[in-house]
JSON list of C-alpha atoms in Angstrom, two decimals:
[
{"chain": "A", "resi": 1, "resn": "MET", "atom": "CA", "xyz": [10.47, 17.01, -22.17]},
{"chain": "A", "resi": 2, "resn": "SER", "atom": "CA", "xyz": [12.90, 14.72, -23.78]},
{"chain": "A", "resi": 3, "resn": "ILE", "atom": "CA", "xyz": [11.17, 11.21, -24.61]},
{"chain": "A", "resi": 4, "resn": "VAL", "atom": "CA", "xyz": [12.55, 8.14, -23.85]},
{"chain": "A", "resi": 5, "resn": "THR", "atom": "CA", "xyz": [12.18, 4.45, -25.34]},
{"chain": "A", "resi": 6, "resn": "LEU", "atom": "CA", "xyz": [12.65, 1.26, -23.25]},
{"chain": "A", "resi": 7, "resn": "ARG", "atom": "CA", "xyz": [11.21, -2.24, -23.76]},
{"chain": "A", "resi": 8, "resn": "ILE", "atom": "CA", "xyz": [8.99, -3.83, -20.93]},
{"chain": "A", "resi": 9, "resn": "ASP", "atom": "CA", "xyz": [7.91, -7.54, -21.86]},
{"chain": "A", "resi": 10, "resn": "ASP", "atom": "CA", "xyz": [9.34, -7.24, -25.38]},
{"chain": "A", "resi": 11, "resn": "ARG", "atom": "CA", "xyz": [6.90, -4.45, -26.14]},
{"chain": "A", "resi": 12, "resn": "ASP", "atom": "CA", "xyz": [8.76, -1.23, -27.62]},
{"chain": "A", "resi": 13, "resn": "VAL", "atom": "CA", "xyz": [7.65, 1.63, -25.35]},
{"chain": "A", "resi": 14, "resn": "ALA", "atom": "CA", "xyz": [7.86, 5.58, -25.60]},
{"chain": "A", "resi": 15, "resn": "VAL", "atom": "CA", "xyz": [7.38, 7.40, -22.13]},
{"chain": "A", "resi": 16, "resn": "SER", "atom": "CA", "xyz": [8.67, 11.05, -20.80]},
{"chain": "A", "resi": 17, "resn": "SER", "atom": "CA", "xyz": [11.32, 10.88, -19.23]},
{"chain": "A", "resi": 18, "resn": "GLY", "atom": "CA", "xyz": [11.81, 11.00, -15.29]},
{"chain": "A", "resi": 19, "resn": "THR", "atom": "CA", "xyz": [8.12, 8.94, -15.96]},
{"chain": "A", "resi": 20, "resn": "THR", "atom": "CA", "xyz": [8.69, 5.86, -13.26]},
{"chain": "A", "resi": 21, "resn": "LEU", "atom": "CA", "xyz": [8.97, 2.20, -14.53]},
{"chain": "A", "resi": 22, "resn": "LEU", "atom": "CA", "xyz": [5.49, 1.70, -12.86]},
{"chain": "A", "resi": 23, "resn": "ALA", "atom": "CA", "xyz": [3.83, 4.31, -14.49]},
{"chain": "A", "resi": 24, "resn": "ALA", "atom": "CA", "xyz": [5.66, 3.23, -18.17]},
{"chain": "A", "resi": 25, "resn": "ILE", "atom": "CA", "xyz": [4.13, -0.35, -16.91]},
{"chain": "A", "resi": 26, "resn": "ARG", "atom": "CA", "xyz": [0.62, 0.36, -16.70]},
{"chain": "A", "resi": 27, "resn": "SER", "atom": "CA", "xyz": [0.06, 3.23, -19.17]},
{"chain": "A", "resi": 28, "resn": "GLU", "atom": "CA", "xyz": [1.10, -0.45, -22.20]},
{"chain": "A", "resi": 29, "resn": "GLY", "atom": "CA", "xyz": [-2.13, -2.07, -19.98]},
{"chain": "A", "resi": 30, "resn": "LEU", "atom": "CA", "xyz": [0.09, -4.61, -17.90]},
{"chain": "A", "resi": 31, "resn": "SER", "atom": "CA", "xyz": [0.07, -4.41, -14.17]},
{"chain": "A", "resi": 32, "resn": "VAL", "atom": "CA", "xyz": [2.58, -5.20, -11.65]},
{"chain": "A", "resi": 33, "resn": "PRO", "atom": "CA", "xyz": [0.86, -5.53, -7.90]},
{"chain": "A", "resi": 34, "resn": "THR", "atom": "CA", "xyz": [0.98, -3.22, -5.72]},
{"chain": "A", "resi": 35, "resn": "LEU", "atom": "CA", "xyz": [0.00, -2.21, -1.60]},
{"chain": "A", "resi": 36, "resn": "CYS", "atom": "CA", "xyz": [1.94, 0.61, -0.83]},
{"chain": "A", "resi": 37, "resn": "ASP", "atom": "CA", "xyz": [1.41, 3.09, -4.65]},
{"chain": "A", "resi": 38, "resn": "LEU", "atom": "CA", "xyz": [-1.19, 5.36, -4.07]},
{"chain": "A", "resi": 39, "resn": "LYS", "atom": "CA", "xyz": [-1.62, 8.03, -7.00]},
{"chain": "A", "resi": 40, "resn": "GLY", "atom": "CA", "xyz": [-1.46, 11.22, -5.56]},
{"chain": "A", "resi": 41, "resn": "VAL", "atom": "CA", "xyz": [1.27, 10.86, -3.06]},
{"chain": "A", "resi": 42, "resn": "SER", "atom": "CA", "xyz": [4.62, 10.31, -2.94]},
{"chain": "A", "resi": 43, "resn": "PRO", "atom": "CA", "xyz": [6.09, 6.30, -3.37]},
{"chain": "A", "resi": 44, "resn": "VAL", "atom": "CA", "xyz": [8.14, 4.73, -1.32]},
{"chain": "A", "resi": 45, "resn": "ALA", "atom": "CA", "xyz": [8.76, 1.23, -2.15]},
{"chain": "A", "resi": 46, "resn": "ALA", "atom": "CA", "xyz": [7.54, -0.12, 1.07]},
{"chain": "A", "resi": 47, "resn": "CYS", "atom": "CA", "xyz": [5.68, -3.37, -0.07]},
{"chain": "A", "resi": 48, "resn": "ARG", "atom": "CA", "xyz": [7.86, -4.73, -2.49]},
{"chain": "A", "resi": 49, "resn": "LEU", "atom": "CA", "xyz": [5.88, -6.30, -4.83]},
{"chain": "A", "resi": 50, "resn": "CYS", "atom": "CA", "xyz": [6.03, -3.93, -7.42]},
{"chain": "A", "resi": 51, "resn": "LEU", "atom": "CA", "xyz": [9.50, -5.80, -8.00]},
{"chain": "A", "resi": 52, "resn": "VAL", "atom": "CA", "xyz": [10.64, -5.89, -11.75]},
{"chain": "A", "resi": 53, "resn": "ALA", "atom": "CA", "xyz": [14.14, -7.42, -13.68]},
{"chain": "A", "resi": 54, "resn": "LEU", "atom": "CA", "xyz": [16.34, -5.37, -15.75]},
{"chain": "A", "resi": 55, "resn": "GLU", "atom": "CA", "xyz": [18.64, -5.94, -18.33]},
{"chain": "A", "resi": 56, "resn": "GLY", "atom": "CA", "xyz": [22.19, -6.01, -17.19]},
{"chain": "A", "resi": 57, "resn": "THR", "atom": "CA", "xyz": [22.01, -6.43, -13.62]},
{"chain": "A", "resi": 58, "resn": "GLU", "atom": "CA", "xyz": [20.88, -9.32, -11.16]},
{"chain": "A", "resi": 59, "resn": "LYS", "atom": "CA", "xyz": [18.79, -6.74, -8.69]},
{"chain": "A", "resi": 60, "resn": "LEU", "atom": "CA", "xyz": [15.53, -6.34, -8.79]},
{"chain": "A", "resi": 61, "resn": "GLN", "atom": "CA", "xyz": [13.83, -3.01, -8.98]},
{"chain": "A", "resi": 62, "resn": "ALA", "atom": "CA", "xyz": [11.09, -1.72, -7.27]},
{"chain": "A", "resi": 63, "resn": "ALA", "atom": "CA", "xyz": [9.27, 0.00, -10.68]},
{"chain": "A", "resi": 64, "resn": "CYS", "atom": "CA", "xyz": [7.12, 2.61, -8.24]},
{"chain": "A", "resi": 65, "resn": "VAL", "atom": "CA", "xyz": [10.74, 4.63, -7.47]},
{"chain": "A", "resi": 66, "resn": "THR", "atom": "CA", "xyz": [12.98, 3.74, -10.70]},
{"chain": "A", "resi": 67, "resn": "SER", "atom": "CA", "xyz": [12.87, 6.08, -13.51]},
{"chain": "A", "resi": 68, "resn": "VAL", "atom": "CA", "xyz": [12.77, 5.03, -16.95]},
{"chain": "A", "resi": 69, "resn": "GLN", "atom": "CA", "xyz": [16.55, 4.89, -18.31]},
{"chain": "A", "resi": 70, "resn": "GLU", "atom": "CA", "xyz": [17.08, 4.83, -22.59]},
{"chain": "A", "resi": 71, "resn": "GLY", "atom": "CA", "xyz": [17.24, 1.14, -23.93]},
{"chain": "A", "resi": 72, "resn": "MET", "atom": "CA", "xyz": [15.87, -0.39, -20.90]},
{"chain": "A", "resi": 73, "resn": "ARG", "atom": "CA", "xyz": [15.02, -3.81, -20.72]},
{"chain": "A", "resi": 74, "resn": "VAL", "atom": "CA", "xyz": [12.39, -4.61, -18.14]},
{"chain": "A", "resi": 75, "resn": "LYS", "atom": "CA", "xyz": [10.09, -7.93, -17.36]},
{"chain": "A", "resi": 76, "resn": "THR", "atom": "CA", "xyz": [7.50, -8.14, -15.04]},
{"chain": "A", "resi": 77, "resn": "ASN", "atom": "CA", "xyz": [6.42, -11.39, -15.08]},
{"chain": "A", "resi": 78, "resn": "THR", "atom": "CA", "xyz": [9.15, -14.20, -14.61]},
{"chain": "A", "resi": 79, "resn": "PRO", "atom": "CA", "xyz": [9.37, -17.22, -12.57]},
{"chain": "A", "resi": 80, "resn": "GLN", "atom": "CA", "xyz": [11.18, -15.47, -9.79]},
{"chain": "A", "resi": 81, "resn": "LEU", "atom": "CA", "xyz": [8.93, -11.92, -9.46]},
{"chain": "A", "resi": 82, "resn": "GLU", "atom": "CA", "xyz": [6.12, -15.04, -9.15]},
{"chain": "A", "resi": 83, "resn": "GLU", "atom": "CA", "xyz": [7.88, -16.56, -6.49]},
{"chain": "A", "resi": 84, "resn": "ILE", "atom": "CA", "xyz": [8.71, -13.13, -4.56]},
{"chain": "A", "resi": 85, "resn": "ARG", "atom": "CA", "xyz": [5.65, -11.84, -5.28]},
{"chain": "A", "resi": 86, "resn": "ARG", "atom": "CA", "xyz": [3.57, -15.07, -3.55]},
{"chain": "A", "resi": 87, "resn": "SER", "atom": "CA", "xyz": [6.52, -15.14, -0.66]},
{"chain": "A", "resi": 88, "resn": "VAL", "atom": "CA", "xyz": [5.69, -11.82, 0.37]},
{"chain": "A", "resi": 89, "resn": "ILE", "atom": "CA", "xyz": [1.97, -11.89, 0.33]},
{"chain": "A", "resi": 90, "resn": "GLU", "atom": "CA", "xyz": [2.67, -15.09, 2.55]},
{"chain": "A", "resi": 91, "resn": "MET", "atom": "CA", "xyz": [4.58, -13.12, 4.72]},
{"chain": "A", "resi": 92, "resn": "LEU", "atom": "CA", "xyz": [2.56, -10.28, 5.11]},
{"chain": "A", "resi": 93, "resn": "PHE", "atom": "CA", "xyz": [-0.78, -13.02, 5.90]},
{"chain": "A", "resi": 94, "resn": "THR", "atom": "CA", "xyz": [2.41, -14.90, 8.82]},
{"chain": "A", "resi": 95, "resn": "GLU", "atom": "CA", "xyz": [3.40, -12.08, 10.59]},
{"chain": "A", "resi": 96, "resn": "GLY", "atom": "CA", "xyz": [-0.24, -10.58, 11.16]},
{"chain": "A", "resi": 97, "resn": "ASN", "atom": "CA", "xyz": [-3.12, -12.01, 12.18]},
{"chain": "A", "resi": 98, "resn": "HIS", "atom": "CA", "xyz": [-5.26, -11.78, 9.10]},
{"chain": "A", "resi": 99, "resn": "VAL", "atom": "CA", "xyz": [-8.61, -13.64, 9.79]},
{"chain": "A", "resi": 100, "resn": "CYS", "atom": "CA", "xyz": [-10.92, -12.98, 6.70]},
{"chain": "A", "resi": 101, "resn": "ALA", "atom": "CA", "xyz": [-13.52, -14.39, 7.66]},
{"chain": "A", "resi": 102, "resn": "ILE", "atom": "CA", "xyz": [-14.16, -11.72, 10.54]},
{"chain": "A", "resi": 103, "resn": "CYS", "atom": "CA", "xyz": [-12.66, -8.61, 8.72]},
{"chain": "A", "resi": 104, "resn": "VAL", "atom": "CA", "xyz": [-14.54, -5.87, 8.14]},
{"chain": "A", "resi": 105, "resn": "ALA", "atom": "CA", "xyz": [-13.00, -5.60, 4.74]},
{"chain": "A", "resi": 106, "resn": "ASN", "atom": "CA", "xyz": [-13.78, -9.28, 3.80]},
{"chain": "A", "resi": 107, "resn": "GLY", "atom": "CA", "xyz": [-14.23, -8.98, -0.15]},
{"chain": "A", "resi": 108, "resn": "ASP", "atom": "CA", "xyz": [-13.05, -5.14, -0.40]},
{"chain": "A", "resi": 109, "resn": "CYS", "atom": "CA", "xyz": [-9.50, -5.64, 0.61]},
{"chain": "A", "resi": 110, "resn": "GLU", "atom": "CA", "xyz": [-7.02, -5.53, -1.65]},
{"chain": "A", "resi": 111, "resn": "LEU", "atom": "CA", "xyz": [-3.90, -7.86, 0.40]},
{"chain": "A", "resi": 112, "resn": "GLN", "atom": "CA", "xyz": [-7.48, -10.64, 0.06]},
{"chain": "A", "resi": 113, "resn": "ASP", "atom": "CA", "xyz": [-7.27, -10.44, -3.35]},
{"chain": "A", "resi": 114, "resn": "LEU", "atom": "CA", "xyz": [-3.84, -10.14, -4.40]},
{"chain": "A", "resi": 115, "resn": "ALA", "atom": "CA", "xyz": [-3.31, -13.61, -2.50]},
{"chain": "A", "resi": 116, "resn": "VAL", "atom": "CA", "xyz": [-5.66, -14.80, -4.50]},
{"chain": "A", "resi": 117, "resn": "GLN", "atom": "CA", "xyz": [-3.78, -12.84, -7.50]},
{"chain": "A", "resi": 118, "resn": "VAL", "atom": "CA", "xyz": [-0.74, -14.52, -6.84]},
{"chain": "A", "resi": 119, "resn": "GLY", "atom": "CA", "xyz": [-2.45, -18.37, -6.09]},
{"chain": "A", "resi": 120, "resn": "MET", "atom": "CA", "xyz": [-1.63, -18.24, -2.00]},
{"chain": "A", "resi": 121, "resn": "ASP", "atom": "CA", "xyz": [-4.02, -21.20, -0.75]},
{"chain": "A", "resi": 122, "resn": "HIS", "atom": "CA", "xyz": [-1.93, -21.61, 2.28]},
{"chain": "A", "resi": 123, "resn": "SER", "atom": "CA", "xyz": [0.51, -20.51, 3.59]},
{"chain": "A", "resi": 124, "resn": "ARG", "atom": "CA", "xyz": [4.23, -22.31, 3.30]},
{"chain": "A", "resi": 125, "resn": "LEU", "atom": "CA", "xyz": [5.24, -20.52, 6.72]},
{"chain": "A", "resi": 126, "resn": "PRO", "atom": "CA", "xyz": [4.41, -20.85, 10.37]},
{"chain": "A", "resi": 127, "resn": "TYR", "atom": "CA", "xyz": [1.70, -18.11, 11.50]},
{"chain": "A", "resi": 128, "resn": "ARG", "atom": "CA", "xyz": [3.09, -16.19, 14.20]},
{"chain": "A", "resi": 129, "resn": "PHE", "atom": "CA", "xyz": [0.18, -14.81, 15.95]},
{"chain": "A", "resi": 130, "resn": "PRO", "atom": "CA", "xyz": [1.74, -11.37, 17.63]},
{"chain": "A", "resi": 131, "resn": "LYS", "atom": "CA", "xyz": [0.15, -9.91, 20.45]},
{"chain": "A", "resi": 132, "resn": "ARG", "atom": "CA", "xyz": [-1.16, -6.38, 18.86]},
{"chain": "A", "resi": 133, "resn": "SER", "atom": "CA", "xyz": [-3.31, -3.94, 20.26]},
{"chain": "A", "resi": 134, "resn": "VAL", "atom": "CA", "xyz": [-6.79, -2.33, 18.84]},
{"chain": "A", "resi": 135, "resn": "ASP", "atom": "CA", "xyz": [-6.94, 1.26, 19.26]},
{"chain": "A", "resi": 136, "resn": "LEU", "atom": "CA", "xyz": [-10.97, 2.30, 19.14]},
{"chain": "A", "resi": 137, "resn": "SER", "atom": "CA", "xyz": [-10.34, 6.09, 21.66]},
{"chain": "A", "resi": 138, "resn": "HIS", "atom": "CA", "xyz": [-11.21, 7.34, 18.24]},
{"chain": "A", "resi": 139, "resn": "SER", "atom": "CA", "xyz": [-15.21, 8.55, 18.26]},
{"chain": "A", "resi": 140, "resn": "ARG", "atom": "CA", "xyz": [-16.09, 7.34, 14.67]},
{"chain": "A", "resi": 141, "resn": "PHE", "atom": "CA", "xyz": [-13.14, 5.35, 13.65]},
{"chain": "A", "resi": 142, "resn": "GLY", "atom": "CA", "xyz": [-11.02, 2.35, 14.81]},
{"chain": "A", "resi": 143, "resn": "LEU", "atom": "CA", "xyz": [-7.26, 1.40, 14.55]},
{"chain": "A", "resi": 144, "resn": "ASP", "atom": "CA", "xyz": [-6.48, -2.42, 14.88]},
{"chain": "A", "resi": 145, "resn": "HIS", "atom": "CA", "xyz": [-2.81, -3.11, 14.50]},
{"chain": "A", "resi": 146, "resn": "ASN", "atom": "CA", "xyz": [-3.54, -7.05, 13.87]},
{"chain": "A", "resi": 147, "resn": "ARG", "atom": "CA", "xyz": [-4.59, -5.87, 9.69]},
{"chain": "A", "resi": 148, "resn": "CYS", "atom": "CA", "xyz": [-1.78, -3.41, 9.22]},
{"chain": "A", "resi": 149, "resn": "ILE", "atom": "CA", "xyz": [0.38, -4.03, 6.69]},
{"chain": "A", "resi": 150, "resn": "LEU", "atom": "CA", "xyz": [2.81, -0.95, 7.38]},
{"chain": "A", "resi": 151, "resn": "CYS", "atom": "CA", "xyz": [1.73, 0.62, 3.47]},
{"chain": "A", "resi": 152, "resn": "THR", "atom": "CA", "xyz": [2.09, 3.63, 5.34]},
{"chain": "A", "resi": 153, "resn": "ARG", "atom": "CA", "xyz": [-0.92, 5.05, 3.20]},
{"chain": "A", "resi": 154, "resn": "CYS", "atom": "CA", "xyz": [-2.56, 6.31, 5.90]},
{"chain": "A", "resi": 155, "resn": "VAL", "atom": "CA", "xyz": [0.73, 8.51, 6.65]},
{"chain": "A", "resi": 156, "resn": "ARG", "atom": "CA", "xyz": [1.16, 9.94, 3.39]},
{"chain": "A", "resi": 157, "resn": "VAL", "atom": "CA", "xyz": [-2.58, 10.69, 2.80]},
{"chain": "A", "resi": 158, "resn": "CYS", "atom": "CA", "xyz": [-2.44, 12.30, 6.12]},
{"chain": "A", "resi": 159, "resn": "ASP", "atom": "CA", "xyz": [0.90, 14.45, 5.79]},
{"chain": "A", "resi": 160, "resn": "GLU", "atom": "CA", "xyz": [0.79, 15.28, 2.13]},
{"chain": "A", "resi": 161, "resn": "VAL", "atom": "CA", "xyz": [-3.42, 15.48, 1.25]},
{"chain": "A", "resi": 162, "resn": "GLU", "atom": "CA", "xyz": [-4.69, 16.70, 4.41]},
{"chain": "A", "resi": 163, "resn": "GLY", "atom": "CA", "xyz": [-1.24, 18.71, 6.12]},
{"chain": "A", "resi": 164, "resn": "ALA", "atom": "CA", "xyz": [-2.42, 17.13, 9.54]},
{"chain": "A", "resi": 165, "resn": "HIS", "atom": "CA", "xyz": [0.65, 14.48, 10.12]},
{"chain": "A", "resi": 166, "resn": "VAL", "atom": "CA", "xyz": [-1.43, 12.48, 12.67]},
{"chain": "A", "resi": 167, "resn": "TRP", "atom": "CA", "xyz": [0.47, 9.31, 11.60]},
{"chain": "A", "resi": 168, "resn": "ASP", "atom": "CA", "xyz": [3.72, 8.27, 11.45]},
{"chain": "A", "resi": 169, "resn": "VAL", "atom": "CA", "xyz": [5.96, 5.29, 12.35]},
{"chain": "A", "resi": 170, "resn": "GLY", "atom": "CA", "xyz": [6.83, 3.85, 14.87]},
{"chain": "A", "resi": 171, "resn": "TRP", "atom": "CA", "xyz": [9.71, 1.56, 16.54]},
{"chain": "A", "resi": 172, "resn": "ARG", "atom": "CA", "xyz": [11.51, -0.94, 14.62]},
{"chain": "A", "resi": 173, "resn": "GLY", "atom": "CA", "xyz": [12.10, -4.68, 13.77]},
{"chain": "A", "resi": 174, "resn": "GLU", "atom": "CA", "xyz": [9.13, -6.79, 14.44]},
{"chain": "A", "resi": 175, "resn": "GLN", "atom": "CA", "xyz": [7.54, -4.32, 17.23]},
{"chain": "A", "resi": 176, "resn": "CYS", "atom": "CA", "xyz": [7.48, -1.48, 14.35]},
{"chain": "A", "resi": 177, "resn": "GLN", "atom": "CA", "xyz": [4.28, -0.23, 14.17]},
{"chain": "A", "resi": 178, "resn": "ILE", "atom": "CA", "xyz": [2.04, 3.03, 12.59]},
{"chain": "A", "resi": 179, "resn": "ILE", "atom": "CA", "xyz": [1.61, 5.28, 15.42]},
{"chain": "A", "resi": 180, "resn": "SER", "atom": "CA", "xyz": [-0.79, 8.12, 15.91]},
{"chain": "A", "resi": 181, "resn": "GLY", "atom": "CA", "xyz": [0.82, 11.24, 17.21]},
{"chain": "A", "resi": 182, "resn": "LEU", "atom": "CA", "xyz": [3.65, 10.49, 19.94]},
{"chain": "A", "resi": 183, "resn": "ALA", "atom": "CA", "xyz": [2.40, 7.34, 20.09]},
{"chain": "A", "resi": 184, "resn": "GLU", "atom": "CA", "xyz": [-1.01, 8.24, 21.85]},
{"chain": "A", "resi": 185, "resn": "PRO", "atom": "CA", "xyz": [-4.34, 7.03, 22.05]},
{"chain": "A", "resi": 186, "resn": "TRP", "atom": "CA", "xyz": [-5.80, 8.41, 18.46]},
{"chain": "A", "resi": 187, "resn": "GLY", "atom": "CA", "xyz": [-8.57, 10.29, 20.16]},
{"chain": "A", "resi": 188, "resn": "GLU", "atom": "CA", "xyz": [-6.54, 12.26, 21.94]},
{"chain": "A", "resi": 189, "resn": "VAL", "atom": "CA", "xyz": [-4.21, 13.58, 18.80]},
{"chain": "A", "resi": 190, "resn": "GLN", "atom": "CA", "xyz": [-5.51, 17.12, 18.61]},
{"chain": "A", "resi": 191, "resn": "ALA", "atom": "CA", "xyz": [-4.17, 17.48, 14.75]},
{"chain": "A", "resi": 192, "resn": "CYS", "atom": "CA", "xyz": [-6.52, 14.57, 13.63]},
{"chain": "A", "resi": 193, "resn": "THR", "atom": "CA", "xyz": [-9.04, 16.69, 11.75]},
{"chain": "A", "resi": 194, "resn": "ASP", "atom": "CA", "xyz": [-11.87, 13.91, 11.97]},
{"chain": "A", "resi": 195, "resn": "CYS", "atom": "CA", "xyz": [-11.77, 13.64, 7.64]},
{"chain": "A", "resi": 196, "resn": "GLY", "atom": "CA", "xyz": [-11.28, 9.99, 7.02]},
{"chain": "A", "resi": 197, "resn": "LYS", "atom": "CA", "xyz": [-9.10, 9.92, 4.57]},
{"chain": "A", "resi": 198, "resn": "CYS", "atom": "CA", "xyz": [-6.50, 7.61, 6.13]},
{"chain": "A", "resi": 199, "resn": "VAL", "atom": "CA", "xyz": [-9.42, 4.70, 6.57]},
{"chain": "A", "resi": 200, "resn": "GLU", "atom": "CA", "xyz": [-10.56, 5.58, 3.03]},
{"chain": "A", "resi": 201, "resn": "VAL", "atom": "CA", "xyz": [-7.24, 4.88, 1.42]},
{"chain": "A", "resi": 202, "resn": "CYS", "atom": "CA", "xyz": [-6.09, 1.77, 3.82]},
{"chain": "A", "resi": 203, "resn": "PRO", "atom": "CA", "xyz": [-5.90, -1.52, 1.55]},
{"chain": "A", "resi": 204, "resn": "THR", "atom": "CA", "xyz": [-6.72, -3.15, 4.63]},
{"chain": "A", "resi": 205, "resn": "GLY", "atom": "CA", "xyz": [-9.65, -4.16, 7.66]},
{"chain": "A", "resi": 206, "resn": "ALA", "atom": "CA", "xyz": [-6.73, -1.98, 9.93]},
{"chain": "A", "resi": 207, "resn": "LEU", "atom": "CA", "xyz": [-8.35, 1.40, 10.03]},
{"chain": "A", "resi": 208, "resn": "PHE", "atom": "CA", "xyz": [-12.24, 1.17, 9.81]},
{"chain": "A", "resi": 209, "resn": "HIS", "atom": "CA", "xyz": [-15.26, 3.19, 11.03]},
{"chain": "A", "resi": 210, "resn": "LYS", "atom": "CA", "xyz": [-17.02, 2.34, 14.09]},
{"chain": "A", "resi": 211, "resn": "GLY", "atom": "CA", "xyz": [-20.03, 0.07, 12.84]},
{"chain": "A", "resi": 212, "resn": "ASP", "atom": "CA", "xyz": [-18.73, -2.06, 10.67]},
{"chain": "A", "resi": 213, "resn": "ASN", "atom": "CA", "xyz": [-19.08, -5.25, 10.98]},
{"chain": "A", "resi": 214, "resn": "SER", "atom": "CA", "xyz": [-17.87, -8.09, 8.87]},
{"chain": "A", "resi": 215, "resn": "ALA", "atom": "CA", "xyz": [-17.18, -7.44, 5.27]},
{"chain": "A", "resi": 216, "resn": "GLU", "atom": "CA", "xyz": [-18.81, -4.39, 5.69]},
{"chain": "A", "resi": 217, "resn": "LYS", "atom": "CA", "xyz": [-16.05, -1.85, 4.79]},
{"chain": "A", "resi": 218, "resn": "HIS", "atom": "CA", "xyz": [-16.40, -0.82, 1.59]},
{"chain": "A", "resi": 219, "resn": "GLY", "atom": "CA", "xyz": [-13.97, 1.43, -0.68]},
{"chain": "A", "resi": 220, "resn": "HIS", "atom": "CA", "xyz": [-14.72, 4.92, -2.40]},
{"chain": "A", "resi": 221, "resn": "PRO", "atom": "CA", "xyz": [-13.20, 5.24, -5.32]},
{"chain": "A", "resi": 222, "resn": "GLU", "atom": "CA", "xyz": [-14.38, 8.45, -6.20]},
{"chain": "A", "resi": 223, "resn": "ARG", "atom": "CA", "xyz": [-13.64, 9.86, -3.21]},
{"chain": "A", "resi": 224, "resn": "LEU", "atom": "CA", "xyz": [-10.20, 8.75, -3.07]},
{"chain": "A", "resi": 225, "resn": "GLN", "atom": "CA", "xyz": [-9.89, 10.28, -6.83]},
{"chain": "A", "resi": 226, "resn": "ALA", "atom": "CA", "xyz": [-11.14, 13.79, -5.48]},
{"chain": "A", "resi": 227, "resn": "LEU", "atom": "CA", "xyz": [-8.77, 13.95, -3.14]},
{"chain": "A", "resi": 228, "resn": "VAL", "atom": "CA", "xyz": [-6.08, 13.42, -5.51]},
{"chain": "A", "resi": 229, "resn": "GLU", "atom": "CA", "xyz": [-7.35, 15.85, -7.66]},
{"chain": "A", "resi": 230, "resn": "ALA", "atom": "CA", "xyz": [-7.41, 18.04, -5.33]},
{"chain": "A", "resi": 231, "resn": "ARG", "atom": "CA", "xyz": [-3.98, 17.70, -4.24]},
{"chain": "A", "resi": 232, "resn": "THR", "atom": "CA", "xyz": [-3.25, 18.38, -7.93]},
{"chain": "A", "resi": 233, "resn": "HIS", "atom": "CA", "xyz": [-4.63, 21.54, -8.15]},
{"chain": "A", "resi": 234, "resn": "GLN", "atom": "CA", "xyz": [-3.43, 22.48, -4.79]},
{"chain": "A", "resi": 235, "resn": "HIS", "atom": "CA", "xyz": [-6.94, 22.83, -3.39]},
{"chain": "A", "resi": 236, "resn": "TRP", "atom": "CA", "xyz": [-5.88, 21.46, -0.02]},
{"chain": "A", "resi": 237, "resn": "GLN", "atom": "CA", "xyz": [-4.34, 24.18, 2.52]},
{"chain": "A", "resi": 238, "resn": "PRO", "atom": "CA", "xyz": [-1.23, 21.46, 4.66]}
]
């Protein structure tokens, strides 16, 4: 495999060809914010938080789906990128109903953490307060559409790791939402194996264990890593 050299934030970097910009950035101990990225499943560039600037083009690129090229010059942190990232976080908060104080993921929420990281202590945009439902039809888990940010982690982990294909994205525009089965109540979807992988990878409080109260949802990175390793070594059966 050939080696590609590029420059990231005034650092000379050498990585294998086919490496994504996101992986190259992280290999240097640098970071860009992400919400949809999840190790072990395919990238989709849904959240647009990992946008970076490339010399020679005005078009910003999503680092998670852009492969490195010889001689690239990449900027990961510019005033323009900082403003875009804050705006994206603001839109996620105002487009849904994220009341952190009463959320099961309060204190262990990636969206909340990124709001702090980008300096969003208030929104410059009006809150929409959409009317969204909560699906409690499953015996063990719940789905709160109010807190869903459409990162599609649940869709990809259920498809690519568990092989159950329970989740998908339905409808378009402001009506777009995660659906189970053919837009059936989650508890009625026979394909669901009750594994809870979708709950483990949800970055917010959209998917949760029934019985969790405010600030009681906690991630288990060691369990997620085991899932990733199982997929990498093809121990799982779709």
